[in-house]
Amino acid sequence: GNSVTQMEGPVTLSEEAFLTINCTYTATGYPSLFWYVQYPGEGLQLLLKATKADDKGSNKGFEATYRKETTSFHLEKGSVQVSDSAVYFCASRMDSSYKLIFGSGTRLLVRP
Amino acid sequence: ETGVTQTPRHLVMGMTNKKSLKCEQHLGHNAMYWYKQSAKKPLELMFVYSLEERVENNSVPSRFSPECPNSSHLFLHLHTLQPEDSALYLCASSQGDGFSYNEQFFGPGTRLTVL
């Protein structure tokens, strides 16, 4: 079946460091891919998305590129801030379905 | 109000109480979802309503009872819960036509504690 695998956290970085959170998916077709972010005490917010191979989603300095050849959708940011501390969820969804398949989440802690 | 709102934000209840969680979406969507988020566990999809009809019920115990009176409102009625039901309950909505669906937008969640 379809699944999403994320790197385990927590990921601890100093402010202005480069961030990569790995995400890979398995699917029977070509799903749409998403990154959601959950700040402490809040619900999930859509951070970015990509709907087809080679698409790049971007928002708030974060980027992720849909790589069909490696079935990956890694999240990157060139310079993290303390305010980026949160839990990040990678997710996939087949276009014919409402069902989001979530990864287990990766906690990011950015220190001043 | 904009987006997806949930009330209450926090709820403490005893095992014999009956309470309800409310979700309202202001996005004009036609599908709504209940998720359970427990510590150290993946998000669990509980119920899905599309065009006000329940289309998914993921083996959720009957002590959880959803209700979708219209496309903007979703309730989760709770009764005789167990301490292991303590979790963050998230509501989400999306737009779909029965064949394809756009991304889901989430509410802030209700933090439920069962004593």
Short mmCIF file of N, CA, C and O in Angstrom, two decimals, chain A residues 38-45, chain B residues 1 4-12 20-23 34 87-91 106-113:
data_model
loop_
_atom_site.label_atom_id
_atom_site.label_comp_id
_atom_site.label_asym_id
_atom_site.label_seq_id
_atom_site.Cartn_x
_atom_site.Cartn_y
_atom_site.Cartn_z
N GLN A 38 3.40 21.81 12.22
CA GLN A 38 2.58 21.95 13.43
C GLN A 38 3.41 22.66 14.48
O GLN A 38 4.37 22.10 15.03
N TYR A 39 3.04 23.90 14.79
CA TYR A 39 3.69 24.66 15.84
C TYR A 39 3.14 24.22 17.19
O TYR A 39 2.02 23.70 17.27
N PRO A 40 3.89 24.42 18.25
CA PRO A 40 3.45 23.95 19.57
C PRO A 40 2.04 24.43 19.93
O PRO A 40 1.73 25.60 19.82
N GLY A 41 1.20 23.48 20.32
CA GLY A 41 -0.15 23.82 20.76
C GLY A 41 -1.12 24.14 19.65
O GLY A 41 -2.23 24.61 19.92
N GLU A 42 -0.74 23.89 18.41
CA GLU A 42 -1.61 24.24 17.29
C GLU A 42 -1.90 23.04 16.40
O GLU A 42 -1.34 21.96 16.57
N GLY A 43 -2.79 23.24 15.43
CA GLY A 43 -3.08 22.22 14.45
C GLY A 43 -2.06 22.24 13.33
O GLY A 43 -1.06 22.96 13.39
N LEU A 44 -2.32 21.44 12.30
CA LEU A 44 -1.40 21.37 11.17
C LEU A 44 -1.69 22.48 10.17
O LEU A 44 -2.85 22.78 9.87
N GLN A 45 -0.63 23.06 9.62
CA GLN A 45 -0.78 24.07 8.58
C GLN A 45 -0.07 23.58 7.32
O GLN A 45 1.04 23.06 7.41
N GLU B 1 -14.71 35.05 11.18
CA GLU B 1 -13.89 33.84 11.32
C GLU B 1 -13.42 33.37 9.94
O GLU B 1 -14.13 33.48 8.95
N VAL B 4 -10.62 27.07 9.41
CA VAL B 4 -11.31 26.02 10.15
C VAL B 4 -11.18 26.32 11.64
O VAL B 4 -10.07 26.51 12.14
N THR B 5 -12.30 26.39 12.32
CA THR B 5 -12.28 26.68 13.75
C THR B 5 -12.79 25.46 14.53
O THR B 5 -13.64 24.70 14.03
N GLN B 6 -12.26 25.31 15.73
CA GLN B 6 -12.69 24.20 16.59
C GLN B 6 -12.94 24.71 17.99
O GLN B 6 -12.18 25.55 18.50
N THR B 7 -13.99 24.20 18.60
CA THR B 7 -14.29 24.53 19.99
C THR B 7 -14.73 23.28 20.73
O THR B 7 -15.36 22.39 20.12
N PRO B 8 -14.41 23.17 22.01
CA PRO B 8 -13.49 24.04 22.73
C PRO B 8 -12.05 23.73 22.34
O PRO B 8 -11.79 22.73 21.67
N ARG B 9 -11.12 24.55 22.75
CA ARG B 9 -9.70 24.28 22.48
C ARG B 9 -9.14 23.27 23.48
O ARG B 9 -8.23 22.51 23.16
N HIS B 10 -9.70 23.29 24.68
CA HIS B 10 -9.28 22.35 25.71
C HIS B 10 -10.52 21.80 26.39
O HIS B 10 -11.48 22.54 26.62
N LEU B 11 -10.47 20.50 26.73
CA LEU B 11 -11.60 19.86 27.39
C LEU B 11 -11.09 18.79 28.33
O LEU B 11 -10.28 17.95 27.94
N VAL B 12 -11.55 18.87 29.57
CA VAL B 12 -11.26 17.83 30.55
C VAL B 12 -12.58 17.19 30.93
O VAL B 12 -13.55 17.89 31.25
N SER B 20 -19.33 17.21 23.54
CA SER B 20 -19.24 17.25 22.08
C SER B 20 -18.15 18.22 21.65
O SER B 20 -18.00 19.28 22.26
N LEU B 21 -17.43 17.86 20.62
CA LEU B 21 -16.47 18.74 19.98
C LEU B 21 -17.13 19.30 18.72
O LEU B 21 -17.84 18.59 18.01
N LYS B 22 -16.83 20.57 18.47
CA LYS B 22 -17.43 21.23 17.31
C LYS B 22 -16.35 21.72 16.36
O LYS B 22 -15.30 22.20 16.78
N CYS B 23 -16.63 21.59 15.09
CA CYS B 23 -15.74 22.09 14.05
C CYS B 23 -16.59 22.86 13.04
O CYS B 23 -17.68 22.41 12.66
N TRP B 34 -12.27 14.05 10.76
CA TRP B 34 -11.79 14.02 12.15
C TRP B 34 -10.54 13.15 12.21
O TRP B 34 -10.53 12.02 11.71
N ALA B 87 -6.12 12.93 23.88
CA ALA B 87 -5.35 13.21 22.66
C ALA B 87 -5.73 14.59 22.14
O ALA B 87 -6.59 15.26 22.71
N LEU B 88 -5.08 14.98 21.06
CA LEU B 88 -5.48 16.18 20.32
C LEU B 88 -6.37 15.73 19.17
O LEU B 88 -5.97 14.89 18.37
N TYR B 89 -7.58 16.27 19.11
CA TYR B 89 -8.52 15.90 18.05
C TYR B 89 -8.54 17.05 17.04
O TYR B 89 -8.88 18.18 17.37
N LEU B 90 -8.19 16.69 15.82
CA LEU B 90 -8.07 17.67 14.76
C LEU B 90 -9.18 17.50 13.74
O LEU B 90 -9.50 16.38 13.34
N CYS B 91 -9.74 18.62 13.33
CA CYS B 91 -10.72 18.65 12.27
C CYS B 91 -10.05 19.23 11.02
O CYS B 91 -9.16 20.09 11.13
N PHE B 106 -6.53 22.35 8.17
CA PHE B 106 -6.78 21.86 9.51
C PHE B 106 -7.17 22.98 10.46
O PHE B 106 -6.73 24.12 10.33
N GLY B 107 -7.98 22.61 11.45
CA GLY B 107 -8.26 23.49 12.56
C GLY B 107 -7.16 23.38 13.61
O GLY B 107 -6.25 22.56 13.48
N PRO B 108 -7.25 24.19 14.68
CA PRO B 108 -6.21 24.20 15.71
C PRO B 108 -6.28 23.00 16.65
O PRO B 108 -5.33 22.76 17.39
N GLY B 109 -7.38 22.26 16.63
CA GLY B 109 -7.49 21.08 17.47
C GLY B 109 -8.15 21.34 18.80
O GLY B 109 -8.20 22.48 19.30
N THR B 110 -8.68 20.28 19.38
CA THR B 110 -9.19 20.28 20.76
C THR B 110 -8.33 19.32 21.55
O THR B 110 -8.22 18.13 21.21
N ARG B 111 -7.70 19.84 22.59
CA ARG B 111 -6.88 18.99 23.48
C ARG B 111 -7.82 18.38 24.51
O ARG B 111 -8.36 19.08 25.35
N LEU B 112 -8.02 17.06 24.41
CA LEU B 112 -8.95 16.35 25.29
C LEU B 112 -8.18 15.55 26.33
O LEU B 112 -7.25 14.81 25.99
N THR B 113 -8.59 15.72 27.57
CA THR B 113 -8.03 14.93 28.67
C THR B 113 -9.17 14.19 29.35
O THR B 113 -10.15 14.82 29.78
#
